[in-house]
Short mmCIF file of C-alpha atoms in Angstrom, two decimals:
data_model
loop_
_atom_site.label_atom_id
_atom_site.label_comp_id
_atom_site.label_asym_id
_atom_site.label_seq_id
_atom_site.Cartn_x
_atom_site.Cartn_y
_atom_site.Cartn_z
CA MET A 240 -89.64 -80.62 -31.78
CA ASP A 241 -87.99 -76.94 -31.77
CA LEU A 242 -86.48 -77.45 -28.52
CA LEU A 243 -84.76 -80.87 -29.80
CA ASN A 244 -83.47 -79.03 -32.94
CA ILE A 245 -82.16 -76.34 -30.81
CA ILE A 246 -80.34 -79.09 -28.64
CA LEU A 247 -79.07 -81.00 -31.43
CA TYR A 248 -77.68 -77.77 -33.08
CA VAL A 249 -75.94 -76.65 -29.96
CA VAL A 250 -74.47 -79.97 -29.49
CA PHE A 251 -73.28 -79.94 -32.91
CA PHE A 252 -71.82 -76.63 -32.49
CA LEU A 253 -69.88 -77.54 -29.55
CA LEU A 254 -68.73 -80.58 -31.35
CA GLY A 255 -67.36 -78.73 -34.24
CA SER A 256 -65.62 -76.26 -31.88
CA ALA A 257 -63.98 -79.19 -29.91
CA ILE A 258 -62.72 -80.75 -33.34
CA SER A 259 -61.41 -77.44 -34.70
CA TYR A 260 -59.76 -76.52 -31.25
CA PHE A 261 -57.87 -79.96 -31.52
CA ILE A 262 -56.68 -79.39 -34.91
CA TRP A 263 -55.49 -75.86 -33.91
CA ASP A 264 -53.76 -77.01 -30.64
CA LYS A 265 -52.00 -79.68 -32.67
CA THR A 266 -51.03 -77.31 -35.38
CA ILE A 267 -49.72 -75.01 -32.79
CA ARG A 268 -47.74 -77.59 -30.85
CA SER A 269 -45.83 -78.66 -34.24
CA LYS A 270 -44.91 -75.09 -34.95
CA ALA A 271 -43.68 -74.45 -31.39
CA GLN A 272 -41.66 -77.68 -31.66
CA LYS A 273 -40.15 -76.38 -35.13
CA ILE A 274 -39.36 -73.13 -33.55
CA LEU A 275 -37.71 -74.81 -30.43
CA GLU A 276 -35.48 -76.97 -32.81
CA GLU A 277 -34.38 -73.92 -34.92
CA ALA A 278 -33.76 -72.13 -31.73
CA LYS A 279 -31.30 -75.08 -30.48
CA ASN A 280 -29.73 -75.31 -33.58
CA GLU A 281 -28.93 -71.36 -33.60
CA ALA A 282 -27.75 -71.56 -30.02
CA GLU A 283 -25.48 -74.53 -30.95
CA VAL A 284 -23.98 -72.25 -33.64
CA ILE A 285 -23.58 -69.36 -31.40
CA LYS A 286 -22.25 -71.32 -28.74
CA LYS A 287 -19.47 -72.81 -31.26
CA ASP A 288 -18.58 -69.19 -32.44
CA LYS A 289 -17.90 -67.96 -29.00
CA ILE A 290 -15.98 -70.85 -27.92
CA LEU A 291 -13.76 -70.18 -31.13
CA GLN A 292 -13.72 -66.25 -30.20
CA ALA A 293 -12.63 -67.33 -26.62
CA LYS A 294 -9.77 -69.58 -27.68
CA GLU A 295 -8.39 -67.09 -30.11
CA LYS A 296 -8.68 -64.20 -27.33
CA PHE A 297 -6.77 -66.69 -25.04
CA LEU A 298 -4.02 -67.38 -27.67
CA GLN A 299 -3.60 -63.73 -28.41
CA LEU A 300 -3.56 -62.89 -24.39
CA LYS A 301 -1.11 -65.76 -24.27
CA SER A 302 1.18 -64.50 -26.77
CA ASP A 303 1.31 -61.12 -25.45
CA HIS A 304 1.96 -62.31 -21.98
CA GLU A 305 4.95 -64.35 -23.27
CA LYS A 306 6.21 -61.27 -25.11
CA PHE A 307 5.95 -59.09 -21.88
CA ILE A 308 7.66 -61.68 -19.74
CA ASN A 309 10.28 -61.88 -22.44
CA GLU A 310 10.95 -58.27 -22.09
CA LYS A 311 10.91 -58.04 -18.43
CA ASN A 312 13.53 -60.79 -18.46
CA SER A 313 15.74 -58.95 -21.03
CA LYS A 314 15.50 -55.71 -18.75
CA LEU A 315 16.22 -57.66 -15.67
CA GLN A 316 19.31 -58.94 -17.17
CA SER A 317 20.48 -55.73 -18.34
CA LEU A 318 20.13 -54.28 -14.84
CA GLU A 319 21.99 -57.47 -13.54
CA ASN A 320 24.71 -56.61 -16.00
CA LYS A 321 24.79 -53.10 -14.80
CA LEU A 322 24.78 -54.11 -10.93
CA ARG A 323 27.70 -56.31 -11.78
CA ASN A 324 29.75 -53.58 -13.14
CA LYS A 325 28.98 -51.28 -10.39
CA GLU A 326 30.01 -53.88 -7.74
CA SER A 327 33.23 -54.35 -9.62
CA ASN A 328 33.71 -50.46 -9.53
CA ILE A 329 33.07 -50.09 -6.13
CA ALA A 330 35.51 -52.73 -5.13
CA SER A 331 37.97 -50.57 -7.14
CA ILE A 332 37.01 -47.55 -5.26
CA LYS A 333 37.43 -49.41 -1.88
CA GLU A 334 40.86 -50.23 -2.65
CA GLY A 335 41.59 -46.66 -3.62
CA LEU A 336 39.92 -45.55 -0.36
CA LYS A 337 42.15 -47.82 1.64
CA LYS A 338 45.46 -46.39 0.10
CA LYS A 339 44.27 -42.86 0.64
CA GLU A 340 43.42 -43.67 4.43
CA HIS A 341 46.90 -45.26 4.67
CA GLU A 342 48.34 -42.11 3.34
CA LEU A 343 46.13 -40.03 5.43
CA ASN A 344 47.28 -41.89 8.74
CA ILE A 345 50.96 -41.14 7.70
CA LEU A 346 50.09 -37.33 7.36
CA ARG A 347 48.29 -37.22 10.43
CA SER A 348 50.97 -38.73 12.47
CA ASN A 349 53.34 -35.94 11.01
CA LEU A 350 51.06 -33.53 11.65
CA ASP A 351 50.73 -34.32 15.56
CA ASN A 352 54.50 -34.26 15.65
CA GLN A 353 54.67 -30.72 14.15
CA LEU A 354 51.75 -29.72 16.53
CA ASN A 355 53.56 -30.81 19.51
CA LEU A 356 56.65 -28.74 18.36
CA VAL A 357 54.36 -25.64 17.96
CA GLU A 358 52.99 -25.96 21.41
CA LYS A 359 56.33 -26.17 23.01
CA LYS A 360 57.24 -22.84 20.88
CA MET A 361 53.97 -21.13 22.09
CA GLU A 362 54.81 -22.12 25.67
CA ASN A 363 58.37 -20.43 25.19
CA LEU A 364 56.82 -17.45 23.51
CA GLU A 365 54.29 -16.67 26.50
CA LYS A 366 56.87 -17.12 28.94
CA LEU A 367 59.04 -14.62 27.15
CA ASN A 368 55.59 -12.46 26.58
CA LYS A 369 55.18 -12.53 30.43
CA LYS A 370 58.92 -11.67 31.19
CA LYS A 371 58.56 -8.76 28.73
CA ILE A 372 55.13 -7.40 30.30
CA GLU A 373 56.59 -7.50 33.67
CA GLN A 374 59.68 -5.53 32.86
CA LEU A 375 57.68 -3.09 31.04
CA GLU A 376 55.20 -2.88 34.41
CA THR A 377 58.18 -2.32 36.42
CA ILE A 378 59.74 0.45 34.06
CA ALA A 379 56.28 2.19 33.73
CA SER A 380 54.94 1.84 37.32
CA LEU A 381 51.70 0.88 35.41
CA SER A 382 49.48 -2.47 35.25
CA ALA A 383 48.92 -3.73 31.77
CA GLU A 384 44.95 -3.30 32.09
CA ASP A 385 45.51 0.33 33.12
CA ALA A 386 47.85 1.13 30.33
CA LYS A 387 45.37 -0.49 27.91
CA GLN A 388 42.62 1.43 29.32
CA GLU A 389 44.30 4.86 29.18
CA LEU A 390 45.23 4.11 25.60
CA ILE A 391 41.67 3.30 24.64
CA GLU A 392 40.37 6.58 26.21
CA THR A 393 43.11 8.76 24.66
CA VAL A 394 42.30 6.94 21.11
CA LYS A 395 38.55 7.39 21.72
CA ALA A 396 38.70 11.40 22.35
CA GLU A 397 40.99 11.73 19.28
CA ALA A 398 38.68 9.63 17.21
CA LYS A 399 35.40 11.38 18.31
CA THR A 400 37.34 14.80 17.64
CA GLU A 401 38.47 14.01 14.31
CA ALA A 402 34.80 12.33 13.40
CA ALA A 403 32.95 15.36 14.28
CA ALA A 404 35.32 17.33 12.20
CA TYR A 405 35.23 15.07 9.47
CA ILE A 406 31.33 15.21 9.74
CA ASN A 407 31.44 19.09 9.38
CA GLU A 408 33.87 18.99 6.33
CA ILE A 409 31.37 16.47 4.67
CA MET A 410 28.21 18.72 5.76
CA ASP A 411 29.74 21.98 4.53
CA GLU A 412 31.06 20.21 1.27
CA ALA A 413 27.61 18.93 0.57
CA LYS A 414 25.84 22.12 1.30
CA MET A 415 28.16 24.10 -1.09
CA ASN A 416 27.59 21.43 -3.94
CA ALA A 417 23.98 20.54 -3.40
CA THR A 418 22.20 23.24 -1.76
CA LYS A 419 23.16 25.85 -4.16
CA GLU A 420 21.51 23.94 -7.08
CA SER A 421 18.44 22.73 -5.17
CA LYS A 422 17.78 26.30 -3.99
CA LYS A 423 18.03 27.65 -7.38
CA ILE A 424 15.48 24.98 -8.75
CA VAL A 425 13.25 25.79 -5.74
CA ILE A 426 13.59 29.63 -6.50
CA GLN A 427 12.91 29.44 -10.07
CA SER A 428 9.93 27.33 -9.76
CA ILE A 429 8.10 29.90 -7.09
CA GLN A 430 9.16 32.74 -9.35
CA ARG A 431 7.29 31.51 -12.29
CA ILE A 432 4.06 30.85 -10.38
CA ALA A 433 1.72 33.66 -9.29
CA THR A 434 -0.04 32.71 -6.42
CA GLU A 435 -3.28 33.88 -4.53
CA THR A 436 -4.30 33.60 -1.12
CA ALA A 437 -8.11 32.42 -0.43
CA ILE A 438 -8.90 32.02 3.29
CA GLU A 439 -11.87 30.00 4.03
CA ASN A 440 -13.83 29.54 7.27
CA SER A 441 -16.97 27.92 8.61
CA LEU A 442 -19.19 30.99 8.25
CA THR A 443 -20.81 32.78 5.35
CA VAL A 444 -22.70 35.95 5.63
CA PHE A 445 -25.94 36.51 3.53
CA HIS A 446 -26.67 39.99 2.81
CA ILE A 447 -30.35 41.12 2.25
CA ASP A 448 -31.79 44.54 1.54
CA ASN A 449 -33.88 45.39 4.66
CA ASP A 450 -34.88 43.57 7.77
CA GLU A 451 -38.41 42.65 6.72
CA ILE A 452 -37.10 40.17 4.59
CA LYS A 453 -35.71 38.36 8.03
CA GLY A 454 -39.36 37.56 9.17
CA ARG A 455 -40.37 36.09 5.94
CA ILE A 456 -37.21 33.90 6.13
CA ILE A 457 -38.18 32.78 9.56
CA GLY A 458 -41.94 32.20 8.49
CA ARG A 459 -44.77 31.66 10.76
CA GLU A 460 -43.65 30.18 13.90
CA GLY A 461 -40.28 29.47 12.47
CA ARG A 462 -41.45 26.94 9.77
CA ASN A 463 -39.33 28.42 7.07
CA ILE A 464 -36.21 28.61 8.79
CA ARG A 465 -36.59 25.16 10.15
CA ALA A 466 -37.42 23.64 6.59
CA ILE A 467 -34.25 25.42 5.26
CA GLU A 468 -31.97 24.15 8.20
CA ALA A 469 -33.37 20.54 7.66
CA LEU A 470 -32.84 20.32 3.90
CA THR A 471 -29.48 22.00 3.53
CA GLY A 472 -28.01 20.92 7.22
CA VAL A 473 -26.74 24.55 7.50
CA GLU A 474 -27.81 26.75 10.79
CA LEU A 475 -28.95 30.10 10.05
CA ILE A 476 -28.24 32.62 12.67
CA VAL A 477 -30.70 35.44 12.52
CA ASP A 478 -29.92 38.26 15.03
CA ASP A 479 -29.85 41.78 15.40
CA THR A 480 -26.83 42.42 12.64
CA PRO A 481 -28.45 44.86 10.32
CA GLU A 482 -29.22 43.52 6.84
CA ALA A 483 -27.31 40.23 7.22
CA ILE A 484 -27.81 36.55 7.89
CA VAL A 485 -25.00 34.44 9.08
CA LEU A 486 -25.02 30.86 7.48
CA SER A 487 -22.96 28.39 9.79
CA ALA A 488 -21.80 24.92 9.07
CA PHE A 489 -18.44 23.29 8.66
CA ASP A 490 -19.20 22.04 4.94
CA PRO A 491 -18.47 24.90 2.47
CA ILE A 492 -20.69 23.01 -0.08
CA ARG A 493 -23.63 23.16 2.19
CA ARG A 494 -23.22 26.73 3.11
CA GLU A 495 -23.00 27.27 -0.82
CA ILE A 496 -26.14 25.65 -1.40
CA ALA A 497 -28.06 27.45 1.49
CA ARG A 498 -26.69 30.77 0.14
CA LEU A 499 -27.81 30.30 -3.36
CA SER A 500 -31.29 28.90 -2.22
CA LEU A 501 -31.78 31.92 -0.03
CA HIS A 502 -30.90 34.06 -2.90
CA LYS A 503 -33.28 32.46 -5.06
CA LEU A 504 -36.07 32.54 -2.67
CA VAL A 505 -35.46 36.25 -1.75
CA THR A 506 -35.52 37.32 -5.41
CA ASP A 507 -38.55 35.14 -6.21
CA GLY A 508 -40.43 36.37 -3.03
CA ARG A 509 -42.32 33.22 -2.60
CA ILE A 510 -40.93 31.66 0.70
CA HIS A 511 -42.83 28.68 2.16
CA PRO A 512 -41.73 24.95 3.11
CA ALA A 513 -42.87 23.58 -0.29
CA ARG A 514 -41.20 26.36 -2.41
CA ILE A 515 -37.96 25.70 -0.34
CA GLU A 516 -37.67 22.23 -0.94
CA GLU A 517 -38.12 22.67 -4.57
CA VAL A 518 -35.31 25.63 -4.82
CA VAL A 519 -33.11 23.67 -2.53
CA LYS A 520 -33.13 20.46 -4.76
CA LYS A 521 -32.80 22.48 -8.10
CA THR A 522 -29.56 24.32 -6.25
CA GLU A 523 -28.11 21.15 -5.43
CA LYS A 524 -28.33 19.67 -8.96
CA GLN A 525 -27.22 23.18 -10.06
CA LEU A 526 -24.17 23.16 -7.89
CA GLU A 527 -23.38 19.70 -8.82
CA GLU A 528 -22.97 20.74 -12.66
CA GLU A 529 -20.98 23.58 -11.52
CA ILE A 530 -18.48 21.45 -9.66
CA LEU A 531 -18.08 19.18 -12.43
CA GLU A 532 -17.66 22.10 -14.82
CA ILE A 533 -15.10 23.41 -12.46
CA GLY A 534 -13.09 20.35 -12.68
CA LYS A 535 -13.36 20.30 -16.34
CA ARG A 536 -11.84 23.97 -16.72
CA THR A 537 -9.21 23.35 -13.99
CA ALA A 538 -8.24 20.39 -16.25
CA ILE A 539 -8.24 22.45 -19.11
CA ASP A 540 -6.53 25.35 -17.63
CA LEU A 541 -3.68 23.29 -16.55
CA GLY A 542 -3.54 21.28 -19.91
CA ILE A 543 -4.32 17.98 -18.31
CA HIS A 544 -6.11 15.46 -20.33
CA GLY A 545 -7.89 12.20 -20.00
CA LEU A 546 -9.28 12.41 -16.28
CA HIS A 547 -12.38 10.28 -15.38
CA SER A 548 -15.45 12.18 -14.69
CA ASP A 549 -15.47 10.97 -11.07
CA ILE A 550 -11.91 12.49 -10.78
CA LEU A 551 -12.95 15.78 -12.34
CA ARG A 552 -16.00 15.85 -9.85
CA LEU A 553 -13.73 15.75 -6.82
CA VAL A 554 -11.32 18.39 -8.44
CA GLY A 555 -14.34 20.71 -8.72
CA LYS A 556 -15.30 20.05 -4.96
CA MET A 557 -11.86 21.35 -3.98
CA LYS A 558 -12.89 24.87 -4.43
CA TYR A 559 -15.34 24.36 -1.55
CA ARG A 560 -12.56 22.77 0.68
CA SER A 561 -9.87 24.42 2.58
CA SER A 562 -6.73 23.05 4.46
CA TYR A 563 -5.26 25.24 7.53
CA GLY A 564 -7.10 28.03 5.72
CA GLN A 565 -5.70 27.42 2.41
CA ASN A 566 -8.14 27.13 -0.26
CA LEU A 567 -7.60 23.55 -1.61
CA LEU A 568 -8.37 23.86 -5.29
CA GLN A 569 -5.87 26.91 -5.24
CA HIS A 570 -3.21 24.77 -3.17
CA SER A 571 -3.33 22.15 -5.65
CA ARG A 572 -3.31 24.34 -8.77
CA GLU A 573 -0.24 26.03 -7.22
CA THR A 574 1.28 22.58 -6.52
CA ALA A 575 0.56 21.40 -10.08
CA ASN A 576 2.28 24.45 -11.53
CA LEU A 577 5.26 24.02 -9.19
CA CYS A 578 5.84 20.47 -9.87
CA ALA A 579 5.82 20.93 -13.62
CA ALA A 580 8.14 23.76 -13.05
CA MET A 581 10.62 21.66 -11.23
CA ALA A 582 10.16 18.46 -13.12
CA SER A 583 10.94 20.51 -16.44
CA ASP A 584 14.19 21.83 -14.66
CA LEU A 585 15.31 18.37 -13.62
CA ASN A 586 14.53 16.94 -17.28
CA LEU A 587 11.34 14.83 -15.95
CA ASP A 588 7.91 14.30 -17.66
CA ALA A 589 6.31 17.70 -16.69
CA LYS A 590 2.73 16.52 -17.50
CA ILE A 591 3.04 13.63 -15.13
CA ALA A 592 4.30 16.08 -12.56
CA LYS A 593 1.44 18.49 -12.94
CA ARG A 594 -1.03 15.75 -13.00
CA ALA A 595 0.30 14.22 -9.65
CA GLY A 596 0.49 17.81 -8.25
CA LEU A 597 -3.27 18.54 -8.90
CA LEU A 598 -4.33 15.43 -7.65
CA HIS A 599 -2.18 14.94 -4.58
CA ASP A 600 -4.76 15.99 -2.09
CA ILE A 601 -7.97 14.64 -3.69
CA GLY A 602 -8.35 12.15 -0.63
CA LYS A 603 -9.34 15.31 1.33
CA VAL A 604 -12.78 15.66 -0.43
CA MET A 605 -13.90 11.97 -0.66
CA GLU A 606 -16.67 11.46 1.77
CA ASP A 607 -16.20 7.72 2.19
CA ALA A 608 -12.71 7.52 3.28
CA SER A 609 -12.68 9.00 6.87
CA ASP A 610 -10.90 6.02 8.45
CA LEU A 611 -7.79 6.50 6.13
CA PRO A 612 -5.22 8.88 5.70
CA HIS A 613 -6.02 11.25 3.10
CA ALA A 614 -3.11 10.20 0.85
CA ILE A 615 -3.98 6.70 1.19
CA ALA A 616 -7.64 7.20 0.20
CA GLY A 617 -6.69 9.68 -2.77
CA MET A 618 -4.17 6.78 -3.78
CA ASN A 619 -6.79 4.03 -3.73
CA PHE A 620 -9.71 6.08 -5.53
CA LEU A 621 -7.20 6.98 -8.29
CA GLU A 622 -5.85 3.35 -8.80
CA LYS A 623 -9.61 2.08 -8.89
CA HIS A 624 -10.08 4.64 -11.93
CA HIS A 625 -6.90 3.27 -13.58
CA GLU A 626 -4.83 6.28 -13.16
CA LYS A 627 -1.09 6.07 -14.13
CA PRO A 628 1.20 4.29 -11.65
CA GLU A 629 3.58 7.13 -11.10
CA VAL A 630 0.54 9.52 -10.22
CA VAL A 631 -0.89 6.78 -7.76
CA ASN A 632 2.40 6.27 -6.07
CA ALA A 633 3.09 10.21 -5.84
CA VAL A 634 -0.18 10.76 -4.40
CA GLY A 635 0.09 7.91 -1.68
CA ALA A 636 3.68 8.77 -0.81
CA HIS A 637 3.48 12.53 -0.34
CA HIS A 638 3.19 12.17 3.33
CA ASP A 639 5.60 9.21 3.45
CA GLU A 640 2.58 6.79 4.07
CA ILE A 641 3.87 4.32 1.65
CA GLU A 642 7.35 3.99 -0.38
CA MET A 643 8.29 6.35 -3.02
CA THR A 644 8.98 4.23 -6.50
CA SER A 645 9.46 7.19 -8.72
CA LEU A 646 11.39 10.55 -9.15
CA ILE A 647 7.79 12.28 -9.54
CA ALA A 648 6.87 11.38 -5.79
CA PRO A 649 9.64 13.59 -4.13
CA ILE A 650 8.65 16.15 -6.33
CA VAL A 651 5.17 16.35 -5.30
CA GLN A 652 6.14 16.26 -1.58
CA VAL A 653 8.65 19.22 -2.05
CA CYS A 654 6.18 21.24 -3.92
CA ASP A 655 3.36 20.52 -1.52
CA ALA A 656 5.59 21.66 1.32
CA ILE A 657 6.44 24.89 -0.75
CA SER A 658 3.03 25.77 -1.36
CA GLY A 659 1.87 25.19 2.19
CA ALA A 660 4.87 26.96 3.85
CA ARG A 661 4.94 30.00 1.89
CA PRO A 662 4.34 33.23 3.91
CA GLY A 663 0.46 33.78 4.18
CA ALA A 664 -0.48 30.50 2.69
CA ARG A 665 -2.06 28.89 5.82
CA ARG A 666 -3.05 29.84 9.25
CA GLU A 667 -3.40 27.79 12.29
CA VAL A 668 -5.65 27.80 15.40
CA THR A 669 -4.03 29.74 17.94
CA GLU A 670 -3.85 27.07 20.52
CA ALA A 671 -2.40 24.76 18.31
CA TYR A 672 0.13 26.99 17.17
CA ILE A 673 1.23 27.98 20.70
CA LYS A 674 1.23 24.23 21.77
CA ARG A 675 3.46 23.32 18.79
CA LEU A 676 5.99 25.95 19.87
CA LYS A 677 6.12 24.95 23.45
CA ASP A 678 6.41 21.37 22.37
CA LEU A 679 9.34 22.51 20.14
CA GLU A 680 11.01 24.25 23.05
CA GLU A 681 10.46 21.35 25.46
CA LEU A 682 11.79 18.75 22.99
CA ALA A 683 15.36 20.77 22.97
CA LEU A 684 15.40 21.53 26.68
CA ALA A 685 15.17 18.00 27.48
CA TYR A 686 18.98 17.48 26.26
CA PRO A 687 21.60 17.64 28.97
CA GLY A 688 23.77 20.64 29.02
CA VAL A 689 20.72 22.83 27.32
CA VAL A 690 20.01 25.71 29.63
CA LYS A 691 17.36 27.71 27.60
CA THR A 692 15.54 27.23 24.27
CA TYR A 693 13.66 29.95 22.25
CA ALA A 694 11.30 29.17 19.35
CA ILE A 695 11.24 32.41 17.27
CA GLN A 696 10.70 33.41 13.46
CA ALA A 697 6.93 31.87 14.05
CA GLY A 698 8.46 28.61 14.75
CA ARG A 699 10.67 28.41 11.73
CA GLU A 700 13.99 28.63 13.96
CA LEU A 701 14.82 27.09 17.27
CA ARG A 702 17.49 28.82 19.33
CA VAL A 703 19.40 26.43 21.98
CA ILE A 704 21.58 28.02 24.65
CA VAL A 705 23.93 25.55 26.22
CA GLY A 706 26.17 25.88 29.22
CA SER A 707 29.74 26.32 28.67
CA ASP A 708 30.86 24.13 31.33
CA ALA A 709 28.66 21.41 30.03
CA VAL A 710 28.99 21.24 26.45
CA SER A 711 32.02 21.77 24.16
CA ASP A 712 32.67 23.58 21.15
CA SER A 713 32.87 20.43 19.26
CA ASP A 714 29.73 19.00 20.96
CA THR A 715 27.62 21.97 19.77
CA ASP A 716 27.61 20.54 16.10
CA THR A 717 26.57 17.10 17.08
CA LEU A 718 23.96 18.60 19.60
CA ALA A 719 22.44 20.80 16.69
CA ARG A 720 22.39 17.66 14.52
CA ASP A 721 20.71 15.54 17.01
CA ILE A 722 18.10 18.09 18.05
CA ALA A 723 17.12 18.46 14.18
CA LYS A 724 16.93 14.91 13.66
CA LYS A 725 14.45 14.29 16.66
CA ILE A 726 12.39 17.40 15.68
CA GLN A 727 12.10 15.55 12.24
CA GLU A 728 11.25 12.11 13.71
CA GLU A 729 8.72 13.37 16.43
CA MET A 730 7.02 16.57 15.26
CA THR A 731 4.97 17.63 12.10
CA PHE A 732 5.62 20.80 10.54
CA PRO A 733 5.29 22.90 7.31
CA GLY A 734 8.69 23.76 5.70
CA GLN A 735 11.99 23.35 7.80
CA ILE A 736 12.98 24.41 11.03
CA LYS A 737 16.41 25.95 11.87
CA VAL A 738 18.28 24.83 15.10
CA THR A 739 21.02 26.76 16.20
CA VAL A 740 22.93 26.08 19.12
CA ILE A 741 24.52 28.96 21.15
CA ARG A 742 27.57 28.68 23.57
CA GLU A 743 28.65 31.49 25.25
CA LYS A 744 31.62 31.75 27.75
CA ARG A 745 31.47 34.38 30.43
CA ALA A 746 34.33 35.59 32.59
CA VAL A 747 33.15 37.71 35.65
CA ASP A 748 35.54 39.28 38.20
CA TYR A 749 34.90 42.22 40.67
CA ALA A 750 37.09 45.17 41.45
CA LYS A 751 37.44 46.11 45.00
#
């Protein structure tokens, strides 16, 4: 019974589930049908709206198109009218040109007739000219070409003589007017400046109290002296010279570091590699500070303000550099004072001139510009540090590497030459000095008519002796000027070189 009840229960449950599913499915279908009908109605409404919008858009585009077409038609009509007007103008111009062409033809025919008449007259004139020339040749016993050549030679000789005399007059007048004032300015500038001569070389002598310190400086197996040489880059020459050690190096700053370090080590008494390294580092730092202080003090002494710290450092380094034996800082200070004095006399800016004079050789103490001339290197360095344009140009142009653009530049060039050329300012290597004198003599000896040449006054004057039969009196001025110009173009020299041409006439006879 229980099983039958369960079966019946299951059957009734399944039957109820089927009836409820049928009812649910029918309800769902009716709802879906209703949703579809509503969607169709909405779609129909949207479709009608879109059709209306499309019709309105089409009508709008159509009206715009018709408007555009009308405007184009009106423009074309106006262009057509203009073209018609131009055609009528061209037709009238053509008629005018035809009239002009007819008139030109008439003028051309008249000109042809006149040209024929002129040609006939020219033929007659040529015939008459030939007859006159033949008559003149018969009278003078010379051909026309010979007479022309003789006339040319005569005029050329006279013109050459007159030109040389005129050049001499101009030169004398220029010397009288210009040289007097320029010499006055230069002499006054030199007069105001007190100069000192500082001769530098590649050796520094370090004095010691007794020779026992030499052994301590050398150290066991030479370790101390090797440490000093390795750290400073300076060669220490310890020989039999009593109470002295020689420091040898091309760089004066290195020699100064080595000298100060040795002084501290000898005073302290502790000399070993570790102590040497410590003292050398402290000395390098101390010297860097001293170099900057020298630069600042130099700028203050000269009344120059606003220099960059890197520029001041290089100015300080000038104290330990030399050029041809002349201390570079002393030379720069001297040039600065000369520039200021000369600029004042010429009513120019003395402060700018003094600034340029101090910095003109700053390229010589730069360590990273070995491939460039020192003037260009200094100019680039100052331009990088935003120095004044007049100063930058004066520094770059003081050896004519670039074109001068201000009046300060030639003043710096002249004052640099004055400072370097004064007696005792510089010294040269003997071999280079002798070679320069020989080159000077050989340069003048290459000219035709020169018999002997002598460089005197330490190369400041060149005396040229010419043969009296090869060179005339009027040619001596031209020869002196040519030699001076060639020396200026081909040789480098401080100051100026005077060229004196001597022509001697000797008459020799014998009494028998």
